[in-house]
JSON list of C-alpha atoms in Angstrom, two decimals:
[
{"chain": "A", "resi": 1, "resn": "UNK", "atom": "CA", "xyz": [87.89, 147.86, 96.03]},
{"chain": "A", "resi": 2, "resn": "UNK", "atom": "CA", "xyz": [85.37, 146.07, 93.84]},
{"chain": "A", "resi": 3, "resn": "UNK", "atom": "CA", "xyz": [82.22, 144.83, 95.58]},
{"chain": "A", "resi": 4, "resn": "UNK", "atom": "CA", "xyz": [81.56, 142.35, 92.73]},
{"chain": "A", "resi": 5, "resn": "UNK", "atom": "CA", "xyz": [84.51, 140.30, 94.00]},
{"chain": "A", "resi": 6, "resn": "UNK", "atom": "CA", "xyz": [83.02, 139.99, 97.48]},
{"chain": "A", "resi": 7, "resn": "UNK", "atom": "CA", "xyz": [81.12, 136.81, 98.41]},
{"chain": "A", "resi": 8, "resn": "UNK", "atom": "CA", "xyz": [78.12, 138.74, 99.77]},
{"chain": "A", "resi": 9, "resn": "UNK", "atom": "CA", "xyz": [77.70, 140.52, 96.43]},
{"chain": "A", "resi": 10, "resn": "UNK", "atom": "CA", "xyz": [78.03, 137.36, 94.34]},
{"chain": "A", "resi": 11, "resn": "UNK", "atom": "CA", "xyz": [75.61, 135.47, 96.60]},
{"chain": "A", "resi": 12, "resn": "UNK", "atom": "CA", "xyz": [73.03, 138.24, 96.41]},
{"chain": "A", "resi": 13, "resn": "UNK", "atom": "CA", "xyz": [73.38, 138.64, 92.66]},
{"chain": "A", "resi": 14, "resn": "UNK", "atom": "CA", "xyz": [73.33, 134.97, 91.71]},
{"chain": "A", "resi": 15, "resn": "UNK", "atom": "CA", "xyz": [72.00, 132.90, 94.61]},
{"chain": "A", "resi": 16, "resn": "UNK", "atom": "CA", "xyz": [73.25, 129.38, 95.34]},
{"chain": "A", "resi": 17, "resn": "UNK", "atom": "CA", "xyz": [75.04, 127.79, 92.39]},
{"chain": "A", "resi": 18, "resn": "UNK", "atom": "CA", "xyz": [77.05, 124.84, 91.16]},
{"chain": "A", "resi": 19, "resn": "UNK", "atom": "CA", "xyz": [80.22, 125.94, 89.39]},
{"chain": "A", "resi": 20, "resn": "UNK", "atom": "CA", "xyz": [82.68, 123.92, 87.37]},
{"chain": "A", "resi": 21, "resn": "UNK", "atom": "CA", "xyz": [85.76, 125.90, 86.42]},
{"chain": "A", "resi": 22, "resn": "UNK", "atom": "CA", "xyz": [87.53, 124.48, 83.37]},
{"chain": "A", "resi": 23, "resn": "UNK", "atom": "CA", "xyz": [90.95, 126.03, 82.75]},
{"chain": "A", "resi": 24, "resn": "UNK", "atom": "CA", "xyz": [93.27, 125.46, 79.81]},
{"chain": "A", "resi": 25, "resn": "UNK", "atom": "CA", "xyz": [96.80, 124.55, 80.90]},
{"chain": "A", "resi": 26, "resn": "UNK", "atom": "CA", "xyz": [98.19, 123.65, 77.46]},
{"chain": "A", "resi": 27, "resn": "UNK", "atom": "CA", "xyz": [101.58, 124.80, 76.23]},
{"chain": "A", "resi": 28, "resn": "UNK", "atom": "CA", "xyz": [100.16, 127.81, 74.41]},
{"chain": "A", "resi": 29, "resn": "UNK", "atom": "CA", "xyz": [98.97, 129.19, 77.75]},
{"chain": "A", "resi": 30, "resn": "UNK", "atom": "CA", "xyz": [102.63, 130.02, 78.46]},
{"chain": "A", "resi": 31, "resn": "UNK", "atom": "CA", "xyz": [102.41, 132.80, 75.85]},
{"chain": "A", "resi": 32, "resn": "UNK", "atom": "CA", "xyz": [102.26, 136.26, 77.47]},
{"chain": "A", "resi": 33, "resn": "UNK", "atom": "CA", "xyz": [101.76, 134.66, 80.90]},
{"chain": "A", "resi": 34, "resn": "UNK", "atom": "CA", "xyz": [98.21, 133.54, 80.09]},
{"chain": "A", "resi": 35, "resn": "UNK", "atom": "CA", "xyz": [98.65, 130.65, 82.53]},
{"chain": "A", "resi": 36, "resn": "UNK", "atom": "CA", "xyz": [99.29, 133.15, 85.32]},
{"chain": "A", "resi": 37, "resn": "UNK", "atom": "CA", "xyz": [96.17, 135.13, 84.36]},
{"chain": "A", "resi": 38, "resn": "UNK", "atom": "CA", "xyz": [94.07, 131.98, 84.32]},
{"chain": "A", "resi": 39, "resn": "UNK", "atom": "CA", "xyz": [95.33, 130.84, 87.71]},
{"chain": "A", "resi": 40, "resn": "UNK", "atom": "CA", "xyz": [94.62, 134.25, 89.26]},
{"chain": "A", "resi": 41, "resn": "UNK", "atom": "CA", "xyz": [91.13, 134.21, 87.77]},
{"chain": "A", "resi": 42, "resn": "UNK", "atom": "CA", "xyz": [90.40, 130.75, 89.21]},
{"chain": "A", "resi": 43, "resn": "UNK", "atom": "CA", "xyz": [91.50, 131.96, 92.65]},
{"chain": "A", "resi": 44, "resn": "UNK", "atom": "CA", "xyz": [89.30, 135.05, 92.32]},
{"chain": "A", "resi": 45, "resn": "UNK", "atom": "CA", "xyz": [86.28, 132.95, 91.31]},
{"chain": "A", "resi": 46, "resn": "UNK", "atom": "CA", "xyz": [86.79, 130.75, 94.37]},
{"chain": "A", "resi": 47, "resn": "UNK", "atom": "CA", "xyz": [86.85, 133.86, 96.56]},
{"chain": "A", "resi": 48, "resn": "UNK", "atom": "CA", "xyz": [83.41, 134.95, 95.34]},
{"chain": "A", "resi": 49, "resn": "UNK", "atom": "CA", "xyz": [81.67, 131.74, 96.41]},
{"chain": "A", "resi": 50, "resn": "UNK", "atom": "CA", "xyz": [79.83, 131.20, 99.67]},
{"chain": "A", "resi": 51, "resn": "UNK", "atom": "CA", "xyz": [78.94, 128.17, 101.77]},
{"chain": "A", "resi": 52, "resn": "UNK", "atom": "CA", "xyz": [75.71, 127.80, 99.72]},
{"chain": "A", "resi": 53, "resn": "UNK", "atom": "CA", "xyz": [77.71, 127.07, 96.55]},
{"chain": "A", "resi": 54, "resn": "UNK", "atom": "CA", "xyz": [79.26, 123.86, 95.27]},
{"chain": "A", "resi": 55, "resn": "UNK", "atom": "CA", "xyz": [82.25, 123.76, 92.91]},
{"chain": "A", "resi": 56, "resn": "UNK", "atom": "CA", "xyz": [85.18, 121.91, 91.42]},
{"chain": "A", "resi": 57, "resn": "UNK", "atom": "CA", "xyz": [88.04, 122.63, 89.02]},
{"chain": "A", "resi": 58, "resn": "UNK", "atom": "CA", "xyz": [89.18, 120.82, 85.87]},
{"chain": "A", "resi": 59, "resn": "UNK", "atom": "CA", "xyz": [92.54, 121.60, 84.27]},
{"chain": "A", "resi": 60, "resn": "UNK", "atom": "CA", "xyz": [93.00, 120.44, 80.70]},
{"chain": "A", "resi": 61, "resn": "UNK", "atom": "CA", "xyz": [95.50, 120.24, 77.90]},
{"chain": "A", "resi": 62, "resn": "UNK", "atom": "CA", "xyz": [95.27, 117.41, 75.32]},
{"chain": "A", "resi": 63, "resn": "UNK", "atom": "CA", "xyz": [93.18, 115.57, 77.92]},
{"chain": "A", "resi": 64, "resn": "UNK", "atom": "CA", "xyz": [91.97, 116.15, 81.45]},
{"chain": "A", "resi": 65, "resn": "UNK", "atom": "CA", "xyz": [95.28, 116.96, 83.13]},
{"chain": "A", "resi": 66, "resn": "UNK", "atom": "CA", "xyz": [93.80, 117.15, 86.63]},
{"chain": "A", "resi": 67, "resn": "UNK", "atom": "CA", "xyz": [90.44, 117.45, 88.36]},
{"chain": "A", "resi": 68, "resn": "UNK", "atom": "CA", "xyz": [90.09, 118.65, 91.92]},
{"chain": "A", "resi": 69, "resn": "UNK", "atom": "CA", "xyz": [87.33, 116.19, 92.78]},
{"chain": "A", "resi": 70, "resn": "UNK", "atom": "CA", "xyz": [85.08, 113.56, 91.17]},
{"chain": "A", "resi": 71, "resn": "UNK", "atom": "CA", "xyz": [82.02, 115.55, 92.23]},
{"chain": "A", "resi": 72, "resn": "UNK", "atom": "CA", "xyz": [81.17, 119.05, 93.35]},
{"chain": "A", "resi": 73, "resn": "UNK", "atom": "CA", "xyz": [82.23, 120.03, 96.86]},
{"chain": "A", "resi": 74, "resn": "UNK", "atom": "CA", "xyz": [80.54, 122.56, 99.17]},
{"chain": "A", "resi": 75, "resn": "UNK", "atom": "CA", "xyz": [82.42, 125.85, 99.28]},
{"chain": "A", "resi": 76, "resn": "UNK", "atom": "CA", "xyz": [83.24, 125.93, 102.96]},
{"chain": "A", "resi": 77, "resn": "UNK", "atom": "CA", "xyz": [86.24, 127.96, 104.06]},
{"chain": "A", "resi": 78, "resn": "UNK", "atom": "CA", "xyz": [88.26, 124.76, 104.47]},
{"chain": "A", "resi": 79, "resn": "UNK", "atom": "CA", "xyz": [87.33, 123.48, 101.00]},
{"chain": "A", "resi": 80, "resn": "UNK", "atom": "CA", "xyz": [88.16, 126.85, 99.43]},
{"chain": "A", "resi": 81, "resn": "UNK", "atom": "CA", "xyz": [91.62, 126.80, 101.05]},
{"chain": "A", "resi": 82, "resn": "UNK", "atom": "CA", "xyz": [92.16, 123.20, 99.93]},
{"chain": "A", "resi": 83, "resn": "UNK", "atom": "CA", "xyz": [91.16, 124.07, 96.36]},
{"chain": "A", "resi": 84, "resn": "UNK", "atom": "CA", "xyz": [93.52, 127.05, 96.31]},
{"chain": "A", "resi": 85, "resn": "UNK", "atom": "CA", "xyz": [96.35, 124.92, 97.64]},
{"chain": "A", "resi": 86, "resn": "UNK", "atom": "CA", "xyz": [95.60, 122.30, 94.98]},
{"chain": "A", "resi": 87, "resn": "UNK", "atom": "CA", "xyz": [95.72, 125.02, 92.29]},
{"chain": "A", "resi": 88, "resn": "UNK", "atom": "CA", "xyz": [99.08, 126.21, 93.56]},
{"chain": "A", "resi": 89, "resn": "UNK", "atom": "CA", "xyz": [100.49, 122.68, 93.31]},
{"chain": "A", "resi": 90, "resn": "UNK", "atom": "CA", "xyz": [99.50, 122.22, 89.65]},
{"chain": "A", "resi": 91, "resn": "UNK", "atom": "CA", "xyz": [101.54, 122.91, 86.52]},
{"chain": "A", "resi": 92, "resn": "UNK", "atom": "CA", "xyz": [99.63, 125.46, 84.46]},
{"chain": "A", "resi": 93, "resn": "UNK", "atom": "CA", "xyz": [101.22, 125.03, 81.03]},
{"chain": "A", "resi": 94, "resn": "UNK", "atom": "CA", "xyz": [102.26, 122.13, 78.83]},
{"chain": "A", "resi": 95, "resn": "UNK", "atom": "CA", "xyz": [100.81, 119.81, 76.20]},
{"chain": "A", "resi": 96, "resn": "UNK", "atom": "CA", "xyz": [98.27, 120.18, 73.42]},
{"chain": "A", "resi": 97, "resn": "UNK", "atom": "CA", "xyz": [94.62, 121.27, 73.59]},
{"chain": "A", "resi": 98, "resn": "UNK", "atom": "CA", "xyz": [91.38, 119.28, 73.54]},
{"chain": "A", "resi": 99, "resn": "UNK", "atom": "CA", "xyz": [88.07, 120.93, 74.49]},
{"chain": "A", "resi": 100, "resn": "UNK", "atom": "CA", "xyz": [85.91, 117.83, 74.28]},
{"chain": "A", "resi": 101, "resn": "UNK", "atom": "CA", "xyz": [87.51, 115.80, 77.07]},
{"chain": "A", "resi": 102, "resn": "UNK", "atom": "CA", "xyz": [87.15, 118.38, 79.88]},
{"chain": "A", "resi": 103, "resn": "UNK", "atom": "CA", "xyz": [83.60, 119.23, 78.80]},
{"chain": "A", "resi": 104, "resn": "UNK", "atom": "CA", "xyz": [82.69, 115.53, 78.92]},
{"chain": "A", "resi": 105, "resn": "UNK", "atom": "CA", "xyz": [84.26, 115.27, 82.38]},
{"chain": "A", "resi": 106, "resn": "UNK", "atom": "CA", "xyz": [82.33, 118.34, 83.57]},
{"chain": "A", "resi": 107, "resn": "UNK", "atom": "CA", "xyz": [78.99, 116.77, 82.66]},
{"chain": "A", "resi": 108, "resn": "UNK", "atom": "CA", "xyz": [80.04, 113.47, 84.28]},
{"chain": "A", "resi": 109, "resn": "UNK", "atom": "CA", "xyz": [80.81, 115.42, 87.47]},
{"chain": "A", "resi": 110, "resn": "UNK", "atom": "CA", "xyz": [77.42, 117.14, 87.32]},
{"chain": "A", "resi": 111, "resn": "UNK", "atom": "CA", "xyz": [75.61, 113.83, 86.82]},
{"chain": "A", "resi": 112, "resn": "UNK", "atom": "CA", "xyz": [77.47, 112.20, 89.72]},
{"chain": "A", "resi": 113, "resn": "UNK", "atom": "CA", "xyz": [76.93, 115.22, 91.98]},
{"chain": "A", "resi": 114, "resn": "UNK", "atom": "CA", "xyz": [73.20, 115.41, 91.28]},
{"chain": "A", "resi": 115, "resn": "UNK", "atom": "CA", "xyz": [72.76, 111.68, 91.89]},
{"chain": "A", "resi": 116, "resn": "UNK", "atom": "CA", "xyz": [74.62, 111.96, 95.23]},
{"chain": "A", "resi": 117, "resn": "UNK", "atom": "CA", "xyz": [72.87, 115.18, 96.30]},
{"chain": "A", "resi": 118, "resn": "UNK", "atom": "CA", "xyz": [76.18, 117.10, 96.24]},
{"chain": "A", "resi": 119, "resn": "UNK", "atom": "CA", "xyz": [74.61, 120.17, 94.67]},
{"chain": "A", "resi": 120, "resn": "UNK", "atom": "CA", "xyz": [73.10, 123.53, 95.55]},
{"chain": "A", "resi": 121, "resn": "UNK", "atom": "CA", "xyz": [70.00, 122.39, 93.64]},
{"chain": "A", "resi": 122, "resn": "UNK", "atom": "CA", "xyz": [69.99, 125.78, 91.89]},
{"chain": "A", "resi": 123, "resn": "UNK", "atom": "CA", "xyz": [71.88, 127.33, 88.97]},
{"chain": "A", "resi": 124, "resn": "UNK", "atom": "CA", "xyz": [74.62, 125.35, 87.25]},
{"chain": "A", "resi": 125, "resn": "UNK", "atom": "CA", "xyz": [77.49, 127.14, 85.54]},
{"chain": "A", "resi": 126, "resn": "UNK", "atom": "CA", "xyz": [80.52, 126.03, 83.58]},
{"chain": "A", "resi": 127, "resn": "UNK", "atom": "CA", "xyz": [83.26, 128.65, 83.37]},
{"chain": "A", "resi": 128, "resn": "UNK", "atom": "CA", "xyz": [85.60, 127.78, 80.48]},
{"chain": "A", "resi": 129, "resn": "UNK", "atom": "CA", "xyz": [88.95, 129.60, 80.23]},
{"chain": "A", "resi": 130, "resn": "UNK", "atom": "CA", "xyz": [91.14, 129.01, 77.16]},
{"chain": "A", "resi": 131, "resn": "UNK", "atom": "CA", "xyz": [93.24, 130.65, 74.49]},
{"chain": "A", "resi": 132, "resn": "UNK", "atom": "CA", "xyz": [91.01, 128.87, 71.97]},
{"chain": "A", "resi": 133, "resn": "UNK", "atom": "CA", "xyz": [93.66, 126.79, 70.19]},
{"chain": "A", "resi": 134, "resn": "UNK", "atom": "CA", "xyz": [91.92, 123.42, 69.60]},
{"chain": "A", "resi": 135, "resn": "UNK", "atom": "CA", "xyz": [91.87, 122.55, 65.89]},
{"chain": "A", "resi": 136, "resn": "UNK", "atom": "CA", "xyz": [89.96, 119.30, 66.57]},
{"chain": "A", "resi": 137, "resn": "UNK", "atom": "CA", "xyz": [86.91, 121.04, 68.08]},
{"chain": "A", "resi": 138, "resn": "UNK", "atom": "CA", "xyz": [84.35, 122.96, 66.09]},
{"chain": "A", "resi": 139, "resn": "UNK", "atom": "CA", "xyz": [82.08, 120.64, 64.13]},
{"chain": "A", "resi": 140, "resn": "UNK", "atom": "CA", "xyz": [78.33, 121.11, 64.39]},
{"chain": "A", "resi": 141, "resn": "UNK", "atom": "CA", "xyz": [78.15, 117.77, 66.23]},
{"chain": "A", "resi": 142, "resn": "UNK", "atom": "CA", "xyz": [80.46, 119.13, 68.96]},
{"chain": "A", "resi": 143, "resn": "UNK", "atom": "CA", "xyz": [78.20, 122.13, 69.55]},
{"chain": "A", "resi": 144, "resn": "UNK", "atom": "CA", "xyz": [75.06, 120.01, 69.33]},
{"chain": "A", "resi": 145, "resn": "UNK", "atom": "CA", "xyz": [76.35, 117.59, 71.97]},
{"chain": "A", "resi": 146, "resn": "UNK", "atom": "CA", "xyz": [77.36, 120.49, 74.21]},
{"chain": "A", "resi": 147, "resn": "UNK", "atom": "CA", "xyz": [73.89, 122.03, 73.89]},
{"chain": "A", "resi": 148, "resn": "UNK", "atom": "CA", "xyz": [72.22, 118.68, 74.57]},
{"chain": "A", "resi": 149, "resn": "UNK", "atom": "CA", "xyz": [74.21, 118.21, 77.78]},
{"chain": "A", "resi": 150, "resn": "UNK", "atom": "CA", "xyz": [73.79, 121.84, 78.86]},
{"chain": "A", "resi": 151, "resn": "UNK", "atom": "CA", "xyz": [70.03, 121.58, 78.39]},
{"chain": "A", "resi": 152, "resn": "UNK", "atom": "CA", "xyz": [69.87, 118.24, 80.21]},
{"chain": "A", "resi": 153, "resn": "UNK", "atom": "CA", "xyz": [71.67, 119.63, 83.27]},
{"chain": "A", "resi": 154, "resn": "UNK", "atom": "CA", "xyz": [70.34, 123.22, 82.96]},
{"chain": "A", "resi": 155, "resn": "UNK", "atom": "CA", "xyz": [73.86, 124.65, 82.57]},
{"chain": "A", "resi": 156, "resn": "UNK", "atom": "CA", "xyz": [74.88, 128.19, 81.63]},
{"chain": "A", "resi": 157, "resn": "UNK", "atom": "CA", "xyz": [78.23, 128.43, 79.80]},
{"chain": "A", "resi": 158, "resn": "UNK", "atom": "CA", "xyz": [80.52, 131.37, 80.50]},
{"chain": "A", "resi": 159, "resn": "UNK", "atom": "CA", "xyz": [83.59, 131.37, 78.26]},
{"chain": "A", "resi": 160, "resn": "UNK", "atom": "CA", "xyz": [86.76, 133.42, 78.39]},
{"chain": "A", "resi": 161, "resn": "UNK", "atom": "CA", "xyz": [89.05, 133.68, 75.39]},
{"chain": "A", "resi": 162, "resn": "UNK", "atom": "CA", "xyz": [92.56, 134.49, 76.60]},
{"chain": "A", "resi": 163, "resn": "UNK", "atom": "CA", "xyz": [95.05, 136.27, 74.39]},
{"chain": "A", "resi": 164, "resn": "UNK", "atom": "CA", "xyz": [95.11, 138.81, 71.63]},
{"chain": "A", "resi": 165, "resn": "UNK", "atom": "CA", "xyz": [95.53, 136.08, 68.99]},
{"chain": "A", "resi": 166, "resn": "UNK", "atom": "CA", "xyz": [92.97, 133.68, 70.44]},
{"chain": "A", "resi": 167, "resn": "UNK", "atom": "CA", "xyz": [90.47, 131.93, 68.19]},
{"chain": "A", "resi": 168, "resn": "UNK", "atom": "CA", "xyz": [87.32, 133.47, 69.64]},
{"chain": "A", "resi": 169, "resn": "UNK", "atom": "CA", "xyz": [84.79, 131.86, 67.29]},
{"chain": "A", "resi": 170, "resn": "UNK", "atom": "CA", "xyz": [84.62, 128.51, 69.10]},
{"chain": "A", "resi": 171, "resn": "UNK", "atom": "CA", "xyz": [84.35, 129.73, 72.68]},
{"chain": "A", "resi": 172, "resn": "UNK", "atom": "CA", "xyz": [81.95, 132.50, 71.70]},
{"chain": "A", "resi": 173, "resn": "UNK", "atom": "CA", "xyz": [79.65, 129.96, 70.07]},
{"chain": "A", "resi": 174, "resn": "UNK", "atom": "CA", "xyz": [79.89, 127.69, 73.13]},
{"chain": "A", "resi": 175, "resn": "UNK", "atom": "CA", "xyz": [78.59, 130.52, 75.33]},
{"chain": "A", "resi": 176, "resn": "UNK", "atom": "CA", "xyz": [76.03, 132.01, 72.96]},
{"chain": "A", "resi": 177, "resn": "UNK", "atom": "CA", "xyz": [74.34, 128.67, 72.23]},
{"chain": "A", "resi": 178, "resn": "UNK", "atom": "CA", "xyz": [74.12, 127.79, 75.93]},
{"chain": "A", "resi": 179, "resn": "UNK", "atom": "CA", "xyz": [72.57, 130.84, 77.65]},
{"chain": "A", "resi": 180, "resn": "UNK", "atom": "CA", "xyz": [75.96, 132.15, 78.66]},
{"chain": "A", "resi": 181, "resn": "UNK", "atom": "CA", "xyz": [78.25, 135.07, 78.05]},
{"chain": "A", "resi": 182, "resn": "UNK", "atom": "CA", "xyz": [81.52, 135.23, 76.13]},
{"chain": "A", "resi": 183, "resn": "UNK", "atom": "CA", "xyz": [84.38, 137.44, 77.33]},
{"chain": "A", "resi": 184, "resn": "UNK", "atom": "CA", "xyz": [87.44, 138.20, 75.18]},
{"chain": "A", "resi": 185, "resn": "UNK", "atom": "CA", "xyz": [90.49, 138.90, 77.34]},
{"chain": "A", "resi": 186, "resn": "UNK", "atom": "CA", "xyz": [93.50, 140.38, 75.49]},
{"chain": "A", "resi": 187, "resn": "UNK", "atom": "CA", "xyz": [97.08, 139.58, 76.51]},
{"chain": "A", "resi": 188, "resn": "UNK", "atom": "CA", "xyz": [98.14, 141.66, 79.49]},
{"chain": "A", "resi": 189, "resn": "UNK", "atom": "CA", "xyz": [94.58, 142.24, 80.72]},
{"chain": "A", "resi": 190, "resn": "UNK", "atom": "CA", "xyz": [93.48, 141.41, 84.25]},
{"chain": "A", "resi": 191, "resn": "UNK", "atom": "CA", "xyz": [91.27, 138.38, 83.76]},
{"chain": "A", "resi": 192, "resn": "UNK", "atom": "CA", "xyz": [90.29, 138.38, 87.42]},
{"chain": "A", "resi": 193, "resn": "UNK", "atom": "CA", "xyz": [88.66, 141.78, 86.91]},
{"chain": "A", "resi": 194, "resn": "UNK", "atom": "CA", "xyz": [86.49, 140.69, 83.95]}
]
């Protein structure tokens, strides 16, 4: 039993928050069941949220494969169940990898949510789960744009590099330059416990 996975603990430790979960569902996520680890982690994150939080989920491969909603939704019990059901209905592996498109969508969702008042009006977090295999991402302009948007919307970036052979440099830099934390998760590890 881990109290950190309980909603009362997460609420007390972090307060109300807006969370966008971005999960890689590209073909390489099929290696060593990374897609299964990512899906379990998304479910676990949803379980830690309370009614004071707002959230959505973006799944990406070479583009935005699916987004749960066009803006953040309050984490009521009904919305949590609907999000979990949506996750179960998605295909979690296939296609290439592009980091830029889901990050752009995340900031569009934040902008829309803030303008509509669909927000906790507190901390904003992007949780980015990937095996780090995007050769097109990594120029200084990519990181500069990410930092500009993160500063504009007061976002903390938490990144998770999945797999023993993952390219950690990109996702580590994304977190470190945006007040976040980087977590390497080797193949076979329990991502939901990180």
